[in-house]
Coordinates of C-alpha atoms in Angstrom, one line a residue:
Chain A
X1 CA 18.2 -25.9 89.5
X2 CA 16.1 -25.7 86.2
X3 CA 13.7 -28.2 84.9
X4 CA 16.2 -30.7 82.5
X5 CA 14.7 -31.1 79.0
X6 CA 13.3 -35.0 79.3
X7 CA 15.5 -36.8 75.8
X8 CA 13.2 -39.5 74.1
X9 CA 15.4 -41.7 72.0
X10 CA 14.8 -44.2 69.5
X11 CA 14.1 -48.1 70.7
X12 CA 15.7 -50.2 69.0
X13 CA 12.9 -53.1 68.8
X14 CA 12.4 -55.4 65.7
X15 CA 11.1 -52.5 63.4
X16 CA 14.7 -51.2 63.6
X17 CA 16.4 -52.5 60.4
X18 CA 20.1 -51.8 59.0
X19 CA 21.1 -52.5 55.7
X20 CA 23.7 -55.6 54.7
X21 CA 26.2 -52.7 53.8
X22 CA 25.5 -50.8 57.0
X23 CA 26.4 -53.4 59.6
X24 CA 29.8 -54.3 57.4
X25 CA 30.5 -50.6 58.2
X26 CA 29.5 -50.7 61.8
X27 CA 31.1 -54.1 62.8
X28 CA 34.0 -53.1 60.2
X29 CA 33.8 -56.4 59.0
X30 CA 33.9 -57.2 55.1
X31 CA 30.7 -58.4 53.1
X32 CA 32.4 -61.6 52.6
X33 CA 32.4 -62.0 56.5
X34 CA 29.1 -61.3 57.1
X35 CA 27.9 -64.0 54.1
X36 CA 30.2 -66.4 55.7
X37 CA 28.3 -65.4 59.4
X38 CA 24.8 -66.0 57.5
X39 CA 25.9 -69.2 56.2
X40 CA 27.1 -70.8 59.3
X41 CA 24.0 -69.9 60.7
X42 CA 24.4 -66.9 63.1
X43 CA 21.2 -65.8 62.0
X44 CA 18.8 -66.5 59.4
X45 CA 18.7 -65.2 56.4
X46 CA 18.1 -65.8 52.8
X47 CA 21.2 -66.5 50.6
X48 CA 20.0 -65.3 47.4
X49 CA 20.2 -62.0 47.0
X50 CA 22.0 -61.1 50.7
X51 CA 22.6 -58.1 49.6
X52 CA 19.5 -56.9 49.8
X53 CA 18.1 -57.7 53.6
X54 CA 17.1 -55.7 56.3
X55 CA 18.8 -56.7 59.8
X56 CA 16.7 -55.9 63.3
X57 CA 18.4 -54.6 66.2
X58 CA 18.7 -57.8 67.7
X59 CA 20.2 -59.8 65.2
X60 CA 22.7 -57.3 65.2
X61 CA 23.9 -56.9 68.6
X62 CA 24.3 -60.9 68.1
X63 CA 26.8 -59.8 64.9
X64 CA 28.1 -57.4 67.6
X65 CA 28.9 -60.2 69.8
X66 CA 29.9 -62.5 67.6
X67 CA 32.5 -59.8 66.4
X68 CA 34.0 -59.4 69.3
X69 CA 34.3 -62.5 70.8
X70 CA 36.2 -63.7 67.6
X71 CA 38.7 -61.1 68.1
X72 CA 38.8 -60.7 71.6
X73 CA 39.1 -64.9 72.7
X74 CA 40.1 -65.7 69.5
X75 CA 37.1 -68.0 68.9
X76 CA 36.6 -69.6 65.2
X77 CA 33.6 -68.1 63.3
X78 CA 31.8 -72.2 63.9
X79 CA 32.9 -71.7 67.4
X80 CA 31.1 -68.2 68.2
X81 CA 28.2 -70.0 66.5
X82 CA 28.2 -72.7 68.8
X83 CA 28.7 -70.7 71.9
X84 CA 26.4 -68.3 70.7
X85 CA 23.7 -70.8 70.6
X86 CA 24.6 -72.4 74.1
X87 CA 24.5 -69.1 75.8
X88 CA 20.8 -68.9 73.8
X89 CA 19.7 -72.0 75.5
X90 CA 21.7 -71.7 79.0
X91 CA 19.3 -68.0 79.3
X92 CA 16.5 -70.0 78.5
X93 CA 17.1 -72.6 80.8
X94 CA 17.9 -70.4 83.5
X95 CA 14.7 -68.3 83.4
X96 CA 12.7 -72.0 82.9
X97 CA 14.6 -72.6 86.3
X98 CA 13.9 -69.1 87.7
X99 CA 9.8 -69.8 87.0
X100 CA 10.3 -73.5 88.8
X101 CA 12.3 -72.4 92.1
X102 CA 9.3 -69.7 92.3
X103 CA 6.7 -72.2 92.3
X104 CA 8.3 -74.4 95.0
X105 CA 9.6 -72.6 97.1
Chain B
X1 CA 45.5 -43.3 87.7
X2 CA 45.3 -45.2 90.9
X3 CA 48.0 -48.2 91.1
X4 CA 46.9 -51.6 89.9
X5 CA 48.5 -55.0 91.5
X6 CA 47.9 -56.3 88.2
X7 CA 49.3 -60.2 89.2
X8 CA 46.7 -60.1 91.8
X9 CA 44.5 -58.9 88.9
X10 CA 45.6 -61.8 86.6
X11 CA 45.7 -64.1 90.1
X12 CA 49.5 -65.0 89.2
X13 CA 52.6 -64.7 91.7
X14 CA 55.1 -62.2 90.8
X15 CA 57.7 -64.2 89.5
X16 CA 54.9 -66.1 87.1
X17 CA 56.2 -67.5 83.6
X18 CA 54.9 -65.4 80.7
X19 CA 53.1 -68.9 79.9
X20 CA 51.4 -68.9 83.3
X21 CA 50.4 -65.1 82.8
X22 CA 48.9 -65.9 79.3
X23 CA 47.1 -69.0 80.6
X24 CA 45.1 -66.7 83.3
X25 CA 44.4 -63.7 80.9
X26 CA 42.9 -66.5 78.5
X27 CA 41.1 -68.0 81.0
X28 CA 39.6 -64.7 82.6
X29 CA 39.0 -63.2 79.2
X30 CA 36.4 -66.1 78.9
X31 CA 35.2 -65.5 82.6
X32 CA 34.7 -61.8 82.0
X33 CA 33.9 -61.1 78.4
X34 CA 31.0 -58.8 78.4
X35 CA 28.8 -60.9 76.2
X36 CA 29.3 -64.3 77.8
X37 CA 29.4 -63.2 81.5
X38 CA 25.9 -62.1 83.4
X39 CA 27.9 -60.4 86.5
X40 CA 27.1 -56.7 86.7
X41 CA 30.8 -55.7 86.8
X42 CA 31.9 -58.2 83.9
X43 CA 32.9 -55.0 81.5
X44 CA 34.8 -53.3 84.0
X45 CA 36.8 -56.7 85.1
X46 CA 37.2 -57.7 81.6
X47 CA 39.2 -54.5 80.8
X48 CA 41.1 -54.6 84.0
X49 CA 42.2 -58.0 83.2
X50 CA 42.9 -57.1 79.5
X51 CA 44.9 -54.0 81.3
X52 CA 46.6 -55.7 83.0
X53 CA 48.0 -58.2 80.8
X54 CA 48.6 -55.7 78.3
X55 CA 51.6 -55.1 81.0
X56 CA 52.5 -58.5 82.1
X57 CA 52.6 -59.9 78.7
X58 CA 55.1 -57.4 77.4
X59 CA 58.5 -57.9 79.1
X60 CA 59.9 -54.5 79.1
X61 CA 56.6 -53.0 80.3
X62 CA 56.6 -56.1 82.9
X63 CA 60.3 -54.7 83.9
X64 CA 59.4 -51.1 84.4
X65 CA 56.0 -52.0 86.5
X66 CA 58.2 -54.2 88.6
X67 CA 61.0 -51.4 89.1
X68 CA 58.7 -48.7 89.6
X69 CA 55.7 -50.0 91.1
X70 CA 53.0 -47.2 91.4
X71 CA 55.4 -44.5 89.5
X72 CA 55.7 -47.5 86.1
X73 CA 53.7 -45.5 83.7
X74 CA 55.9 -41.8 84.5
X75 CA 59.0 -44.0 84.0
X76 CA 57.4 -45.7 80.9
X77 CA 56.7 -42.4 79.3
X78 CA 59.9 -41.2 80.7
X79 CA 61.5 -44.7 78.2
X80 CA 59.5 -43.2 75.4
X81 CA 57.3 -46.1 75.6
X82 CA 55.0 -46.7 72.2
X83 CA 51.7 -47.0 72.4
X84 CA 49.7 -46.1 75.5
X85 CA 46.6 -47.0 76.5
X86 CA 44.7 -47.0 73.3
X87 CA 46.8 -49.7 71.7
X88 CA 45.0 -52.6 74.4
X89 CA 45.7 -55.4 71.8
X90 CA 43.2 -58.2 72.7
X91 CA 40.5 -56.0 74.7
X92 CA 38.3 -55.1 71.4
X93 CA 35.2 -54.7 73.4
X94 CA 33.7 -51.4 72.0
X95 CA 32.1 -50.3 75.2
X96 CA 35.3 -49.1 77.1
X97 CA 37.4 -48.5 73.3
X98 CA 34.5 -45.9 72.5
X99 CA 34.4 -44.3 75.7
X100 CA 38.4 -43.7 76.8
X101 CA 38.6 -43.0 72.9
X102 CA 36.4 -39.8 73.2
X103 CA 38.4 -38.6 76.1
X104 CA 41.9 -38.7 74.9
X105 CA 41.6 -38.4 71.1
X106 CA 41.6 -41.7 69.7
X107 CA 44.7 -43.5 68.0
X108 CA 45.4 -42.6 64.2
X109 CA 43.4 -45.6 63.1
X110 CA 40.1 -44.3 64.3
X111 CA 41.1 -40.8 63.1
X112 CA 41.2 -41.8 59.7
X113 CA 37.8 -44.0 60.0
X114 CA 35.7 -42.0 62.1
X115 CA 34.2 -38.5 60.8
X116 CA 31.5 -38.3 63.3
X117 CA 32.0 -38.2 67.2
X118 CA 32.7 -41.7 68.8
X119 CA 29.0 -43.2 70.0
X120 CA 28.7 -43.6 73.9
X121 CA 27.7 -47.2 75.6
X122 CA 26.3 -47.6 78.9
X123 CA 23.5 -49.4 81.2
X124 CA 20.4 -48.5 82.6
X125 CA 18.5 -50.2 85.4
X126 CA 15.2 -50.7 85.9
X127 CA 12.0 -52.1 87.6
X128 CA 9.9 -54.2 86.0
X129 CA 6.6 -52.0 86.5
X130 CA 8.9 -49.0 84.7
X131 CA 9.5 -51.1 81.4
X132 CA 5.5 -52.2 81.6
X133 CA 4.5 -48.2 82.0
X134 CA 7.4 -46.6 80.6
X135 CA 9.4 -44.2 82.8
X136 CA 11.6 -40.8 83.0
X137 CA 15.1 -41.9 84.5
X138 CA 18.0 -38.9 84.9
X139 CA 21.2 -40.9 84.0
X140 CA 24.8 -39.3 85.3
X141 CA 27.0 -39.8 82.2
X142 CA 30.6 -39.7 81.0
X143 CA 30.6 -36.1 79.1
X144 CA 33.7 -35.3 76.7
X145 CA 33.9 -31.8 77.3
X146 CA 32.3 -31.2 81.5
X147 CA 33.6 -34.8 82.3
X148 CA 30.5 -35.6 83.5
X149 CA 26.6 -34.7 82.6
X150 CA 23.0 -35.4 83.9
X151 CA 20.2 -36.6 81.5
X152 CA 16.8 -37.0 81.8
X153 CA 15.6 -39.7 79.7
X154 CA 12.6 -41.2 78.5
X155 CA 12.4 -45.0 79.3
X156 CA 8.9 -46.2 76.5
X157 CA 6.5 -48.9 77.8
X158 CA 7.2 -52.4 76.8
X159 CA 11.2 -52.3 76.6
X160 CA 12.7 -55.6 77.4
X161 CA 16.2 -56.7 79.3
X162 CA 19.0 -56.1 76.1
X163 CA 17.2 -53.9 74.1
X164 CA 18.8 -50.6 73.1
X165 CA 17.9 -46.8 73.0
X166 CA 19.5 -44.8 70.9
X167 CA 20.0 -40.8 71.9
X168 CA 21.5 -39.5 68.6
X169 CA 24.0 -36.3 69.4
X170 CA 24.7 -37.4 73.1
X171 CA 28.1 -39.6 72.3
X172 CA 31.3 -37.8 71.8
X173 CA 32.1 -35.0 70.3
X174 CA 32.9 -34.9 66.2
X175 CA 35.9 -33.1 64.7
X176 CA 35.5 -30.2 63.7
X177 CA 32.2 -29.9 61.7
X178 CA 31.2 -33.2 62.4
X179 CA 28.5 -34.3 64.0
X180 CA 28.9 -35.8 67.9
X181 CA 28.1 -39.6 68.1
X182 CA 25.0 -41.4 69.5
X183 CA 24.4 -42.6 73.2
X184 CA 23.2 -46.0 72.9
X185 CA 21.8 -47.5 76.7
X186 CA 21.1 -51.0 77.1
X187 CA 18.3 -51.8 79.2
X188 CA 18.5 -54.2 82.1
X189 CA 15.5 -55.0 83.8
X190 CA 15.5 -56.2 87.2
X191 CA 14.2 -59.1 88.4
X192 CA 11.0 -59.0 90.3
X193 CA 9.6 -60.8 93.6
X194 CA 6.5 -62.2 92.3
X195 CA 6.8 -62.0 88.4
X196 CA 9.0 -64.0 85.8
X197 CA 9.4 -62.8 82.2
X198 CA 10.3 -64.8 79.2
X199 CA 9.6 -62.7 75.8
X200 CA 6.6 -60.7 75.8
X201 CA 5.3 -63.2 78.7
X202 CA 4.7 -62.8 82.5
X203 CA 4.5 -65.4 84.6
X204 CA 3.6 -66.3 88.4
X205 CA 2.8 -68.8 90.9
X206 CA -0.3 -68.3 92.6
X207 CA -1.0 -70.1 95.9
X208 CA -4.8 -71.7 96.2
X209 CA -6.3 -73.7 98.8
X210 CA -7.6 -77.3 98.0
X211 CA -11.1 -76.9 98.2
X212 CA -10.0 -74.2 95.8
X213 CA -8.7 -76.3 93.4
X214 CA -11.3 -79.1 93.5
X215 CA -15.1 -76.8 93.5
X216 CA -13.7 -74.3 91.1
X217 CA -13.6 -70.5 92.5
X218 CA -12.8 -66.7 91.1
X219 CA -9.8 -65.1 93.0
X220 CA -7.8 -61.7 92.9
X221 CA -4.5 -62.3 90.9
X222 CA -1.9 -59.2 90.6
X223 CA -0.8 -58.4 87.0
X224 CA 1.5 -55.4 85.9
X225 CA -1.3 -53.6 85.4
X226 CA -3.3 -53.6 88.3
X227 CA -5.5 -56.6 90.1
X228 CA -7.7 -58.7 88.1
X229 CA -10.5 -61.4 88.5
X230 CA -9.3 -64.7 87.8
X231 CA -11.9 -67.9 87.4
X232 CA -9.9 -71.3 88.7
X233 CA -12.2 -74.2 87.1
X234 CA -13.1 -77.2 89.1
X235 CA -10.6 -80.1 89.3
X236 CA -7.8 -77.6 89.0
X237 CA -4.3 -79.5 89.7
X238 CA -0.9 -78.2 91.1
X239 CA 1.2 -77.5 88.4
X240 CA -2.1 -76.4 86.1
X241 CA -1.2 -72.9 83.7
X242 CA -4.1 -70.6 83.0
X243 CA -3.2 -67.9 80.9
X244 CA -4.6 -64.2 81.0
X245 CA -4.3 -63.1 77.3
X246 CA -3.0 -59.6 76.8
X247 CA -1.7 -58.8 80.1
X248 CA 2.2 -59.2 80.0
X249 CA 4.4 -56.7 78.2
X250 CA 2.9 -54.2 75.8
X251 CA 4.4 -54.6 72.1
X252 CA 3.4 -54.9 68.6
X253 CA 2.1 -59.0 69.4
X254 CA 1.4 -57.7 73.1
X255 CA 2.5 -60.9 75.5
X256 CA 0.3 -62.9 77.7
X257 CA 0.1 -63.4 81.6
X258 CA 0.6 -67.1 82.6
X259 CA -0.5 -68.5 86.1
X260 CA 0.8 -71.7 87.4
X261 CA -1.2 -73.1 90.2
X262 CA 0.4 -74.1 93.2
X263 CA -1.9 -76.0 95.7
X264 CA -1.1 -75.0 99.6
X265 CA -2.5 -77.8 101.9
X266 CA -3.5 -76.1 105.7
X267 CA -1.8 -77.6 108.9
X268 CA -4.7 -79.6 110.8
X269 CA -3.6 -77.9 113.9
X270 CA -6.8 -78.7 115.4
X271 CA -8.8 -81.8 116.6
X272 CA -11.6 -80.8 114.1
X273 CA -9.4 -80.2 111.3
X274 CA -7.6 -83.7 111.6
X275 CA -11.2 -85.6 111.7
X276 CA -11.8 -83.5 108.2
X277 CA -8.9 -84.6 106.7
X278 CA -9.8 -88.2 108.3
X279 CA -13.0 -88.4 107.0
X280 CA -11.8 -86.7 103.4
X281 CA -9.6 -89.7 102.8
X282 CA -12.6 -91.9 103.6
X283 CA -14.8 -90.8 101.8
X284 CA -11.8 -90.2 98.7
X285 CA -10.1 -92.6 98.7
X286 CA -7.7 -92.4 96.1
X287 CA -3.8 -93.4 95.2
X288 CA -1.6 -90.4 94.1
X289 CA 1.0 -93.0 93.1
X290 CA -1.2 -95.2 91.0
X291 CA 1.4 -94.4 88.1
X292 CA 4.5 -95.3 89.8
X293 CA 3.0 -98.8 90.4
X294 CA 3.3 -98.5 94.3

């Protein structure tokens, strides 16, 4: 079998930016939406002049997310927000918890 | 397709009100969904559950499954049912809409939206010494046209659990003169024996002995990239952090190493080694429970 050409793609890390106008088009979600997502705090962001940022890879699976579990469980946008931020600290916790039961065992 | 007992899916009996059925696909929708659930197979049970109460919810789809059993979806076709698989109501979740979409066409709405090819999702595993060196992994993928293909792919140093890599071209194929999607894998690191991660940061217990711990000593200490020197200080507690600066994950703000002490105390099995610790609490005598006020 021949040698298979070896693909590099493109990490996604926090030097990966989209513009406002291109994650409306990805999550297919209006810009109103995604100024009502900034100001219930999904993410931060500046208010003035939204228009204009730059959104890293991660905040935008977390628009990803919060996309999909609004239309999939029928969660309110405060709602995702909220549950978004509990599964933030439950991952925490966990790996806090991980680090401890290491130690004493 | 293979036949589905989608009320042992939903965990319903048969004869379960439409109220009953809605009630578990709520409450397994919550269970399953992709980004609340940690389970490995959360994205494959969240669309079987969404499957199946795509039937169950719909009481002439309910009526031919229950006539027809395995044979439900020839009969249904046979009825000049509507929608098919596509139209899967509540289960949004782009992994599995992306994917089935390349293979059978997509519905009209995503014809009219979409000019490129329909991007790709999927997982990759690996070990935490591959996302601190980097690593080549060959990846067996859904393929639009072959139905299956093999890629090797080139995993950089540093990625962390949840981050993407995108593979521009490698989704589905475009209409004609477009341009095929993008294969985007999200990486999953798996956990490791001796070493924690949180951020950038690696952390681990290391065992010491007492004498250790109280005259100061320099011991071995694994890191991710190979053995180091560490200096305990004297007086060192259980519990105690020292931190190795530099030696977690590669990145732009490369993280640290963090080493929490953990003091082992040796078994006097021996005559001699009860008369040390004997003559160790005579000679230091001390309360460890001075603060509890006992």
């Amino acid at each position: 079998m021949a040698d298979q050409t070896i693909i590099a793609g493109v990490l996604m890390d926090e030097n990966t930016t989209i513009s406002f106008v291109d994650v409306c088009q990805k999550c297919n979600i209006s810009e109103d939406v995604l100024i009502e997502m900034i100001e219930h705090g999904l993410f931060p962001a500046s208010t003035t002049a939204v228009k204009n940022i730059h959104i890293d890879q991660q905040t935008f699976t977390r628009i990803q997310s919060a996309c999909r579990l609004q239309q999939d469980l029928g969660i309110n946008l405060p709602g995702v927000v909220l549950v978004l931020e509990l599964l933030d600290e439950l991952e925490k916790a966990q790996k806090e918890l991980h680090i401890l039961q290491h130690h004493v065992r | 397709m293979d036949y589905k007992d989608y009320y042992k899916v939903m965990g319903v009996e048969r004869n379960a009100s439409a109220k009953d059925i809605k009630m578990a696909y709520r409450r397994l929708a919550r269970k399953f969904h992709p980004d609340i659930s940690k389970e490995s197979n959360a994205e494959e049970k969240f669309k079987e559950v969404g499957e199946a109460y795509e039937v169950l919810k719909d009481p002439e789809k309910r009526k031919i499954y229950d006539q027809y059993g395995k044979d439900w979806e020839q009969a249904q076709r046979t009825q000049q049912s509507s929608h098919g698989f596509h139209d899967q109501g509540n289960a949004n979740y782009q992994y599995s809409e992306d994917f089935f979409e390349s293979l059978f066409g997509g519905s009209p709405h995503f014809r009219q939206q979409r000019q490129t090819g329909p991007d790709f999702h999927g997982n990759v595993s690996i070990s935490l010494e591959e996302a601190y060196k980097g690593a080549v992994k060959e990846l067996h993928l859904p393929h639009a046209q072959s139905g299956r293909q093999t890629l090797k792919v080139k995993i950089p140093a540093g990625v962390k659990s949840g981050q993407q890599i995108r593979l521009a071209g490698q989704g589905g194929a475009g209409r004609v003169g477009s341009a095929a999607g993008d294969l985007y894998l999200t990486i999953q690191v798996d956990k490791h024996p001796l070493f924690d991660v949180m951020g950038n940061d690696i952390y681990i217990t290391l065992p010491i002995a007492p004498w250790e711990a109280a005259l100061g000593c320099t011991v071995v200490v694994p890191t991710l990239g190979g053995k180091v020197d560490l200096k305990i200080p004297a007086g060192s507690q259980g519990g105690q952090t020292l931190r190795l600066k530099k030696r977690g994950l590669p990145s732009s703000t490369p993280g640290d190493q963090y080493i929490l002490l953990k003091i082992i105390i040796p078994q006097p099995t021996t005559e001699a080694a009860k008369a040390l610790y004997k003559k160790m609490a005579e000679e230091m005598p001390f309360n460890p429970r001075e603060k509890m006020g006992v």
